[in-house]
mmCIF file of C-alpha atoms in Angstrom:
data_model
loop_
_atom_site.group_PDB
_atom_site.id
_atom_site.type_symbol
_atom_site.label_atom_id
_atom_site.label_comp_id
_atom_site.label_asym_id
_atom_site.label_seq_id
_atom_site.Cartn_x
_atom_site.Cartn_y
_atom_site.Cartn_z
ATOM 1 C CA MET E 1 92.222 134.213 178.648
ATOM 2 C CA PHE E 2 91.937 136.610 181.595
ATOM 3 C CA VAL E 3 93.069 134.963 184.888
ATOM 4 C CA GLY E 4 93.660 136.693 188.209
ATOM 5 C CA GLY E 5 93.939 140.124 186.677
ATOM 6 C CA VAL E 6 96.266 139.256 183.778
ATOM 7 C CA THR E 7 95.933 137.894 180.249
ATOM 8 C CA VAL E 8 97.294 134.327 179.973
ATOM 9 C CA SER E 9 98.159 132.904 176.546
ATOM 10 C CA ASN E 10 100.210 129.859 177.619
ATOM 11 C CA ALA E 11 100.253 127.540 180.642
ATOM 12 C CA THR E 12 102.759 124.830 181.495
ATOM 13 C CA LEU E 13 102.054 121.109 181.908
ATOM 14 C CA HIS E 14 105.606 120.485 183.203
ATOM 15 C CA ASN E 15 106.196 116.889 182.141
ATOM 16 C CA GLN E 16 104.713 113.509 181.188
ATOM 17 C CA ASP E 17 103.993 112.573 184.812
ATOM 18 C CA GLU E 18 101.861 115.683 185.268
ATOM 19 C CA ILE E 19 100.046 115.050 181.975
ATOM 20 C CA ASP E 20 99.271 111.482 183.071
ATOM 21 C CA ARG E 21 98.096 112.659 186.514
ATOM 22 C CA LEU E 22 95.699 115.187 184.996
ATOM 23 C CA GLY E 23 94.610 112.884 182.182
ATOM 24 C CA VAL E 24 94.762 115.802 179.790
ATOM 25 C CA LYS E 25 94.578 115.252 176.025
ATOM 26 C CA VAL E 26 95.035 117.371 172.901
ATOM 27 C CA GLY E 27 91.754 119.203 172.308
ATOM 28 C CA ASP E 28 90.622 119.250 175.953
ATOM 29 C CA TYR E 29 89.177 122.221 177.809
ATOM 30 C CA VAL E 30 91.087 122.837 181.045
ATOM 31 C CA ILE E 31 90.964 124.901 184.233
ATOM 32 C CA ILE E 32 93.831 127.365 184.624
ATOM 33 C CA ARG E 33 95.070 129.085 187.765
ATOM 34 C CA ARG E 34 98.046 131.271 188.602
ATOM 35 C CA ALA E 35 100.138 129.168 190.970
ATOM 36 C CA GLY E 36 101.502 131.396 193.710
ATOM 37 C CA ASP E 37 99.586 134.202 192.016
ATOM 38 C CA VAL E 38 102.281 134.166 189.296
ATOM 39 C CA ILE E 39 102.756 131.048 187.128
ATOM 40 C CA PRO E 40 99.898 129.949 184.834
ATOM 41 C CA GLN E 41 99.204 126.280 185.591
ATOM 42 C CA VAL E 42 96.785 123.662 184.271
ATOM 43 C CA VAL E 43 94.977 122.190 187.295
ATOM 44 C CA SER E 44 92.214 119.992 185.862
ATOM 45 C CA VAL E 45 90.326 118.855 182.766
ATOM 46 C CA VAL E 46 86.718 119.887 182.091
ATOM 47 C CA GLN E 47 85.460 116.362 181.411
ATOM 48 C CA ALA E 48 81.949 117.579 180.539
ATOM 49 C CA LYS E 49 83.313 119.422 177.494
ATOM 50 C CA ARG E 50 85.497 116.557 176.174
ATOM 51 C CA ASP E 51 84.444 115.220 172.745
ATOM 52 C CA ASP E 52 85.509 112.261 170.610
ATOM 53 C CA ASN E 53 88.137 114.236 168.727
ATOM 54 C CA VAL E 54 90.631 114.507 171.602
ATOM 55 C CA LYS E 55 93.999 112.758 171.173
ATOM 56 C CA ASP E 56 96.595 111.408 173.577
ATOM 57 C CA ILE E 57 99.681 113.548 174.165
ATOM 58 C CA VAL E 58 102.585 111.416 172.962
ATOM 59 C CA PHE E 59 106.150 112.422 173.831
ATOM 60 C CA PRO E 60 108.660 112.031 170.992
ATOM 61 C CA THR E 61 111.264 109.291 171.180
ATOM 62 C CA ASP E 62 113.533 111.405 168.972
ATOM 63 C CA CYS E 63 114.357 115.090 169.407
ATOM 64 C CA PRO E 64 112.163 117.145 167.028
ATOM 65 C CA VAL E 65 115.093 119.548 166.452
ATOM 66 C CA CYS E 66 118.073 117.258 165.772
ATOM 67 C CA GLY E 67 116.665 113.720 165.644
ATOM 68 C CA SER E 68 118.776 112.395 168.531
ATOM 69 C CA ASN E 69 117.346 109.918 171.022
ATOM 70 C CA VAL E 70 115.259 111.320 173.887
ATOM 71 C CA GLU E 71 116.374 110.184 177.348
ATOM 72 C CA LYS E 72 113.985 109.783 180.274
ATOM 73 C CA LEU E 73 115.336 107.960 183.303
ATOM 74 C CA GLU E 74 112.948 105.995 185.512
ATOM 75 C CA ASP E 75 113.329 108.235 188.557
ATOM 76 C CA GLU E 76 113.251 111.525 186.621
ATOM 77 C CA ALA E 77 110.221 113.408 185.342
ATOM 78 C CA VAL E 78 111.972 115.319 182.570
ATOM 79 C CA ALA E 79 112.701 113.965 179.083
ATOM 80 C CA ARG E 80 115.852 115.343 177.462
ATOM 81 C CA CYS E 81 117.544 115.225 174.077
ATOM 82 C CA THR E 82 120.839 113.294 174.143
ATOM 83 C CA GLY E 83 122.324 115.176 171.174
ATOM 84 C CA GLY E 84 124.063 117.818 173.253
ATOM 85 C CA LEU E 85 126.961 118.224 170.824
ATOM 86 C CA ILE E 86 124.861 118.815 167.718
ATOM 87 C CA CYS E 87 121.347 119.875 168.728
ATOM 88 C CA ALA E 88 120.548 123.374 167.473
ATOM 89 C CA ALA E 89 118.370 124.005 170.531
ATOM 90 C CA GLN E 90 121.381 123.442 172.791
ATOM 91 C CA ARG E 91 124.138 124.502 170.419
ATOM 92 C CA LYS E 92 125.336 127.826 171.783
ATOM 93 C CA GLN E 93 125.541 126.711 175.412
ATOM 94 C CA ALA E 94 127.240 123.436 174.453
ATOM 95 C CA LEU E 95 129.840 125.301 172.393
ATOM 96 C CA LYS E 96 130.468 127.867 175.129
ATOM 97 C CA HIS E 97 131.020 125.074 177.620
ATOM 98 C CA PHE E 98 133.400 123.308 175.219
ATOM 99 C CA ALA E 99 135.534 126.446 174.812
ATOM 100 C CA SER E 100 135.464 127.442 178.502
ATOM 101 C CA ARG E 101 138.551 127.734 180.694
ATOM 102 C CA LYS E 102 138.035 124.441 182.529
ATOM 103 C CA ALA E 103 137.411 122.564 179.281
ATOM 104 C CA PHE E 104 139.438 123.366 176.135
ATOM 105 C CA ASP E 105 140.396 126.827 177.435
ATOM 106 C CA ILE E 106 140.437 128.439 173.985
ATOM 107 C CA ASP E 107 141.887 131.913 174.457
ATOM 108 C CA GLY E 108 139.877 134.585 172.663
ATOM 109 C CA LEU E 109 136.825 132.408 172.086
ATOM 110 C CA GLY E 110 134.356 134.084 174.427
ATOM 111 C CA ASP E 111 130.593 133.825 174.626
ATOM 112 C CA LYS E 112 129.902 136.727 172.250
ATOM 113 C CA LEU E 113 132.189 135.313 169.574
ATOM 114 C CA VAL E 114 130.550 131.890 169.883
ATOM 115 C CA ASP E 115 127.180 133.587 169.364
ATOM 116 C CA GLN E 116 128.497 135.298 166.232
ATOM 117 C CA LEU E 117 129.990 132.102 164.795
ATOM 118 C CA VAL E 118 126.724 130.221 165.292
ATOM 119 C CA ASP E 119 124.584 133.073 163.961
ATOM 120 C CA ALA E 120 126.839 133.282 160.878
ATOM 121 C CA ASP E 121 126.291 129.546 160.305
ATOM 122 C CA LEU E 122 130.045 128.899 160.616
ATOM 123 C CA VAL E 123 129.950 126.522 163.583
ATOM 124 C CA HIS E 124 127.426 123.755 164.222
ATOM 125 C CA SER E 125 129.422 121.448 166.496
ATOM 126 C CA PRO E 126 132.688 121.707 168.475
ATOM 127 C CA ALA E 127 134.617 120.038 165.642
ATOM 128 C CA ASP E 128 133.787 123.013 163.389
ATOM 129 C CA PHE E 129 135.932 125.306 165.564
ATOM 130 C CA PHE E 130 139.015 123.530 164.257
ATOM 131 C CA ASN E 131 138.012 123.935 160.609
ATOM 132 C CA LEU E 132 137.725 127.721 160.776
ATOM 133 C CA LYS E 133 139.818 129.717 158.307
ATOM 134 C CA LEU E 134 141.109 133.250 158.610
ATOM 135 C CA GLY E 135 138.559 134.504 156.089
ATOM 136 C CA ASP E 136 135.709 132.998 158.128
ATOM 137 C CA VAL E 137 136.581 135.022 161.199
ATOM 138 C CA VAL E 138 137.838 138.315 159.791
ATOM 139 C CA GLY E 139 134.956 140.734 159.575
ATOM 140 C CA LEU E 140 133.047 139.481 162.575
ATOM 141 C CA GLU E 141 132.474 142.099 165.248
ATOM 142 C CA ARG E 142 135.795 143.136 166.856
ATOM 143 C CA MET E 143 137.669 140.563 164.777
ATOM 144 C CA ALA E 144 140.272 142.230 162.590
ATOM 145 C CA GLU E 145 142.950 140.142 160.882
ATOM 146 C CA LYS E 146 145.337 140.217 163.855
ATOM 147 C CA SER E 147 142.656 139.085 166.320
ATOM 148 C CA ALA E 148 141.438 136.397 163.930
ATOM 149 C CA ALA E 149 144.967 135.039 163.445
ATOM 150 C CA LYS E 150 145.463 134.941 167.205
ATOM 151 C CA LEU E 151 142.236 132.986 167.632
ATOM 152 C CA LEU E 152 143.319 130.387 165.066
ATOM 153 C CA LEU E 153 146.623 129.969 166.924
ATOM 154 C CA SER E 154 144.700 129.474 170.182
ATOM 155 C CA LEU E 155 142.521 126.838 168.529
ATOM 156 C CA GLU E 156 145.591 125.007 167.273
ATOM 157 C CA ALA E 157 147.250 125.120 170.690
ATOM 158 C CA SER E 158 144.125 123.837 172.414
ATOM 159 C CA LYS E 159 144.296 120.585 170.453
ATOM 160 C CA ALA E 160 146.807 119.303 173.006
ATOM 161 C CA THR E 161 144.697 118.533 176.067
ATOM 162 C CA THR E 162 144.044 115.698 178.531
ATOM 163 C CA LEU E 163 141.517 112.895 178.394
ATOM 164 C CA ALA E 164 139.845 114.258 181.534
ATOM 165 C CA LYS E 165 139.412 117.739 180.035
ATOM 166 C CA PHE E 166 138.166 116.257 176.771
ATOM 167 C CA LEU E 167 135.478 114.294 178.618
ATOM 168 C CA TYR E 168 134.465 117.335 180.659
ATOM 169 C CA ALA E 169 134.280 119.500 177.513
ATOM 170 C CA LEU E 170 131.721 117.157 175.937
ATOM 171 C CA GLY E 171 129.099 118.478 178.371
ATOM 172 C CA ILE E 172 127.700 115.103 179.412
ATOM 173 C CA ARG E 173 125.020 115.575 182.058
ATOM 174 C CA GLU E 174 126.373 115.503 185.620
ATOM 175 C CA VAL E 175 129.930 114.781 184.468
ATOM 176 C CA GLY E 176 131.977 117.514 186.093
ATOM 177 C CA GLU E 177 135.743 117.838 186.309
ATOM 178 C CA ALA E 178 136.189 115.396 189.172
ATOM 179 C CA THR E 179 134.009 112.719 187.542
ATOM 180 C CA ALA E 180 135.806 113.214 184.214
ATOM 181 C CA ALA E 181 139.157 112.781 185.975
ATOM 182 C CA ASN E 182 137.934 109.611 187.695
ATOM 183 C CA LEU E 183 136.708 108.188 184.383
ATOM 184 C CA ALA E 184 140.020 108.931 182.682
ATOM 185 C CA LEU E 185 142.046 107.384 185.491
ATOM 186 C CA HIS E 186 139.842 104.296 185.727
ATOM 187 C CA PHE E 187 139.546 103.461 182.018
ATOM 188 C CA GLU E 188 142.735 105.151 180.747
ATOM 189 C CA THR E 189 141.474 105.437 177.132
ATOM 190 C CA LEU E 190 138.541 107.087 175.405
ATOM 191 C CA GLU E 191 137.760 103.879 173.531
ATOM 192 C CA ALA E 192 137.344 101.972 176.796
ATOM 193 C CA ILE E 193 134.934 104.614 178.106
ATOM 194 C CA ARG E 194 132.928 104.634 174.880
ATOM 195 C CA ASN E 195 132.529 100.853 175.002
ATOM 196 C CA ALA E 196 131.822 100.551 178.735
ATOM 197 C CA SER E 197 128.532 99.132 179.941
ATOM 198 C CA GLU E 198 126.523 100.846 182.658
ATOM 199 C CA ASP E 199 127.670 98.205 185.157
ATOM 200 C CA GLU E 200 131.302 98.899 184.247
ATOM 201 C CA LEU E 201 130.768 102.650 184.537
ATOM 202 C CA ILE E 202 129.298 102.303 188.028
ATOM 203 C CA GLU E 203 132.602 100.811 189.188
ATOM 204 C CA VAL E 204 134.195 104.262 188.788
ATOM 205 C CA GLN E 205 134.556 106.386 191.930
ATOM 206 C CA ASP E 206 131.654 108.844 192.328
ATOM 207 C CA VAL E 207 129.710 107.388 189.361
ATOM 208 C CA GLY E 208 126.287 106.113 190.388
ATOM 209 C CA GLY E 209 123.458 104.646 188.370
ATOM 210 C CA ILE E 210 122.113 107.962 187.055
ATOM 211 C CA VAL E 211 125.488 109.261 185.857
ATOM 212 C CA ALA E 212 126.291 105.853 184.355
ATOM 213 C CA ALA E 213 123.035 106.027 182.388
ATOM 214 C CA HIS E 214 123.837 109.535 181.136
ATOM 215 C CA LEU E 215 127.282 108.391 180.000
ATOM 216 C CA HIS E 216 125.997 105.246 178.333
ATOM 217 C CA ASN E 217 123.219 107.122 176.523
ATOM 218 C CA PHE E 218 125.594 109.870 175.404
ATOM 219 C CA PHE E 219 128.166 107.519 173.908
ATOM 220 C CA ASN E 220 125.491 105.429 172.225
ATOM 221 C CA GLU E 221 123.987 108.397 170.386
ATOM 222 C CA PRO E 222 125.420 108.289 166.822
ATOM 223 C CA HIS E 223 125.303 112.077 166.461
ATOM 224 C CA ASN E 224 127.588 112.465 169.468
ATOM 225 C CA THR E 225 130.025 109.782 168.349
ATOM 226 C CA ASP E 226 130.228 111.409 164.909
ATOM 227 C CA VAL E 227 131.321 114.681 166.522
ATOM 228 C CA ILE E 228 133.840 112.903 168.761
ATOM 229 C CA ASP E 229 135.325 111.175 165.727
ATOM 230 C CA ALA E 230 135.496 114.512 163.906
ATOM 231 C CA LEU E 231 137.319 116.079 166.867
ATOM 232 C CA LEU E 232 139.886 113.291 166.840
ATOM 233 C CA GLU E 233 140.317 113.649 163.073
ATOM 234 C CA ALA E 234 140.889 117.391 163.590
ATOM 235 C CA GLY E 235 143.933 116.531 165.697
ATOM 236 C CA ILE E 236 142.679 116.629 169.281
ATOM 237 C CA ASN E 237 145.169 114.619 171.321
ATOM 238 C CA TRP E 238 146.312 113.896 174.844
ATOM 239 C CA PRO E 239 149.173 111.990 176.469
ATOM 240 C CA ALA E 240 148.671 108.355 177.381
ATOM 241 C CA ILE E 241 147.782 107.811 181.020
ATOM 242 C CA GLU E 242 150.442 105.931 182.937
ATOM 243 C CA LYS E 243 148.393 104.285 185.616
ATOM 244 C CA LYS E 244 150.185 103.292 188.776
ATOM 245 C CA PRO E 245 148.984 100.642 191.222
ATOM 246 C CA GLN E 246 146.711 102.305 193.782
ATOM 247 C CA SER E 247 149.002 101.215 196.618
ATOM 248 C CA ALA E 248 151.920 103.009 194.939
ATOM 249 C CA LEU E 249 150.155 106.372 194.864
ATOM 250 C CA PRO E 250 151.368 108.845 197.519
ATOM 251 C CA LEU E 251 147.866 109.704 198.774
ATOM 252 C CA ASP E 252 146.435 106.182 198.734
ATOM 253 C CA GLY E 253 144.013 105.814 201.648
ATOM 254 C CA LYS E 254 143.970 109.565 202.359
ATOM 255 C CA THR E 255 140.797 111.664 202.484
ATOM 256 C CA CYS E 256 141.116 115.389 201.886
ATOM 257 C CA VAL E 257 138.947 118.477 201.560
ATOM 258 C CA VAL E 258 139.651 121.615 199.486
ATOM 259 C CA THR E 259 138.273 125.009 200.516
ATOM 260 C CA GLY E 260 138.895 128.715 200.013
ATOM 261 C CA THR E 261 140.342 130.577 197.018
ATOM 262 C CA LEU E 262 143.591 129.357 195.466
ATOM 263 C CA SER E 263 145.596 131.816 193.362
ATOM 264 C CA GLU E 264 147.564 129.385 191.196
ATOM 265 C CA MET E 265 144.948 126.710 190.468
ATOM 266 C CA GLY E 266 141.198 126.331 190.492
ATOM 267 C CA ARG E 267 139.760 124.107 193.211
ATOM 268 C CA SER E 268 138.402 121.653 190.679
ATOM 269 C CA ASP E 269 141.878 121.265 189.147
ATOM 270 C CA VAL E 270 143.346 120.690 192.596
ATOM 271 C CA LYS E 271 140.743 118.043 193.364
ATOM 272 C CA ALA E 272 141.450 116.256 190.094
ATOM 273 C CA LYS E 273 145.202 116.226 190.732
ATOM 274 C CA LEU E 274 144.767 114.947 194.289
ATOM 275 C CA GLN E 275 142.505 112.178 193.018
ATOM 276 C CA LEU E 276 145.104 111.188 190.434
ATOM 277 C CA LEU E 277 147.559 110.800 193.328
ATOM 278 C CA GLY E 278 145.190 108.409 195.099
ATOM 279 C CA ALA E 279 143.252 110.676 197.433
ATOM 280 C CA LYS E 280 139.535 110.611 198.048
ATOM 281 C CA VAL E 281 138.260 114.206 197.921
ATOM 282 C CA ALA E 282 135.335 114.816 200.251
ATOM 283 C CA GLY E 283 132.988 117.772 200.490
ATOM 284 C CA SER E 284 133.065 118.253 204.250
ATOM 285 C CA VAL E 285 135.541 117.963 207.109
ATOM 286 C CA SER E 286 135.195 115.112 209.600
ATOM 287 C CA LYS E 287 137.354 113.125 211.986
ATOM 288 C CA ASN E 288 138.232 110.911 209.010
ATOM 289 C CA THR E 289 139.744 113.799 207.037
ATOM 290 C CA SER E 290 143.484 113.332 206.519
ATOM 291 C CA PHE E 291 144.203 116.952 205.608
ATOM 292 C CA LEU E 292 142.464 120.161 204.504
ATOM 293 C CA VAL E 293 143.772 122.311 201.652
ATOM 294 C CA ALA E 294 142.866 125.867 202.683
ATOM 295 C CA GLY E 295 143.130 128.815 200.330
ATOM 296 C CA GLU E 296 142.299 132.442 201.072
ATOM 297 C CA LYS E 297 138.994 133.209 202.777
ATOM 298 C CA ALA E 298 138.641 129.639 204.016
ATOM 299 C CA GLY E 299 135.655 129.679 206.359
ATOM 300 C CA SER E 300 133.776 127.108 208.405
ATOM 301 C CA LYS E 301 135.669 124.118 206.996
ATOM 302 C CA LEU E 302 138.955 125.557 208.239
ATOM 303 C CA THR E 303 137.426 126.247 211.637
ATOM 304 C CA LYS E 304 136.133 122.690 211.912
ATOM 305 C CA ALA E 305 139.489 121.268 210.812
ATOM 306 C CA GLN E 306 141.213 123.224 213.554
ATOM 307 C CA GLU E 307 138.667 122.017 216.107
ATOM 308 C CA LEU E 308 139.256 118.394 215.054
ATOM 309 C CA ASP E 309 143.041 118.867 214.893
ATOM 310 C CA VAL E 310 143.071 117.985 211.175
ATOM 311 C CA GLU E 311 146.291 118.818 209.321
ATOM 312 C CA VAL E 312 145.963 121.990 207.222
ATOM 313 C CA TRP E 313 147.897 122.625 204.013
ATOM 314 C CA ASP E 314 148.261 126.123 202.639
ATOM 315 C CA GLU E 315 148.649 126.717 198.904
ATOM 316 C CA ALA E 316 152.450 126.781 199.077
ATOM 317 C CA LYS E 317 152.573 123.323 200.676
ATOM 318 C CA LEU E 318 150.056 121.984 198.150
ATOM 319 C CA LEU E 319 152.024 123.284 195.165
ATOM 320 C CA ALA E 320 155.285 121.902 196.557
ATOM 321 C CA PHE E 321 153.680 118.498 197.053
ATOM 322 C CA LEU E 322 152.203 118.453 193.551
ATOM 323 C CA ALA E 323 155.536 119.530 192.040
ATOM 324 C CA GLU E 324 157.333 116.758 193.910
ATOM 325 C CA HIS E 325 154.924 114.138 192.559
ATOM 326 C CA ASP E 326 154.418 115.498 189.060
#
């Protein structure tokens, strides 16, 4: 089809809401335009050309790639597969996230190597990383025997982690490092998180209804729980969380903000540690801020803190405080 000076072979319908609004069906004739003179878009149905052979467009309840449940929240337009750990359509990105520095931090397992392992049909889920043998890896691009042996040692070392990092590595939608840390601190065990209801999940700091639904759907998808069980069987472990009464935590009742570049720790790690010590970590400075952690190149947040006479911690003071309360 020739539209606006270009040949168009495909046009997007976006989502179920848009399909319902247009009333479009399989077999219909439609009007196409180039939205913003760029994106091919279906704008209306040619009702005069509709015949009796048209069919309703029905969204799948199961992912056509991996068979996992499809999630569509009430206030969202997009339907998504919940099989993030095993779905072939999401596999490479899920595995790269799992191996990333802020997750399992597997030294030597970069994006290109993940691509090779998947393309060679050696890895289908994160648990498969820990079943790799020397012969599987030797011969891949830039992987001689010494490099392969080093990778296997890194995989073995990465088995010792924390519950918070394990949760973050799973790639659950909208569960970042801070949320993962809050979940770990609140529930203390993986089993408690897996069995939690949405109402129980909402009780966690910074977990609202949408995130609670993502968590509940993720842990109720059998494909995901199978991979989690396989990871535990492979030897993934973490120390038990010794939860102290909130009132006994040194930063109980304190609100802090972290800004700038820190040389020893990432900001997300700092936030997680401060939360474990009882602090509420906010995104902006206000008169209610107890202190600001300011790394290098701290900008407007530092300026505002100084204007409001908020206490400012440099990285040295932060590290000393964390060491004292480790």
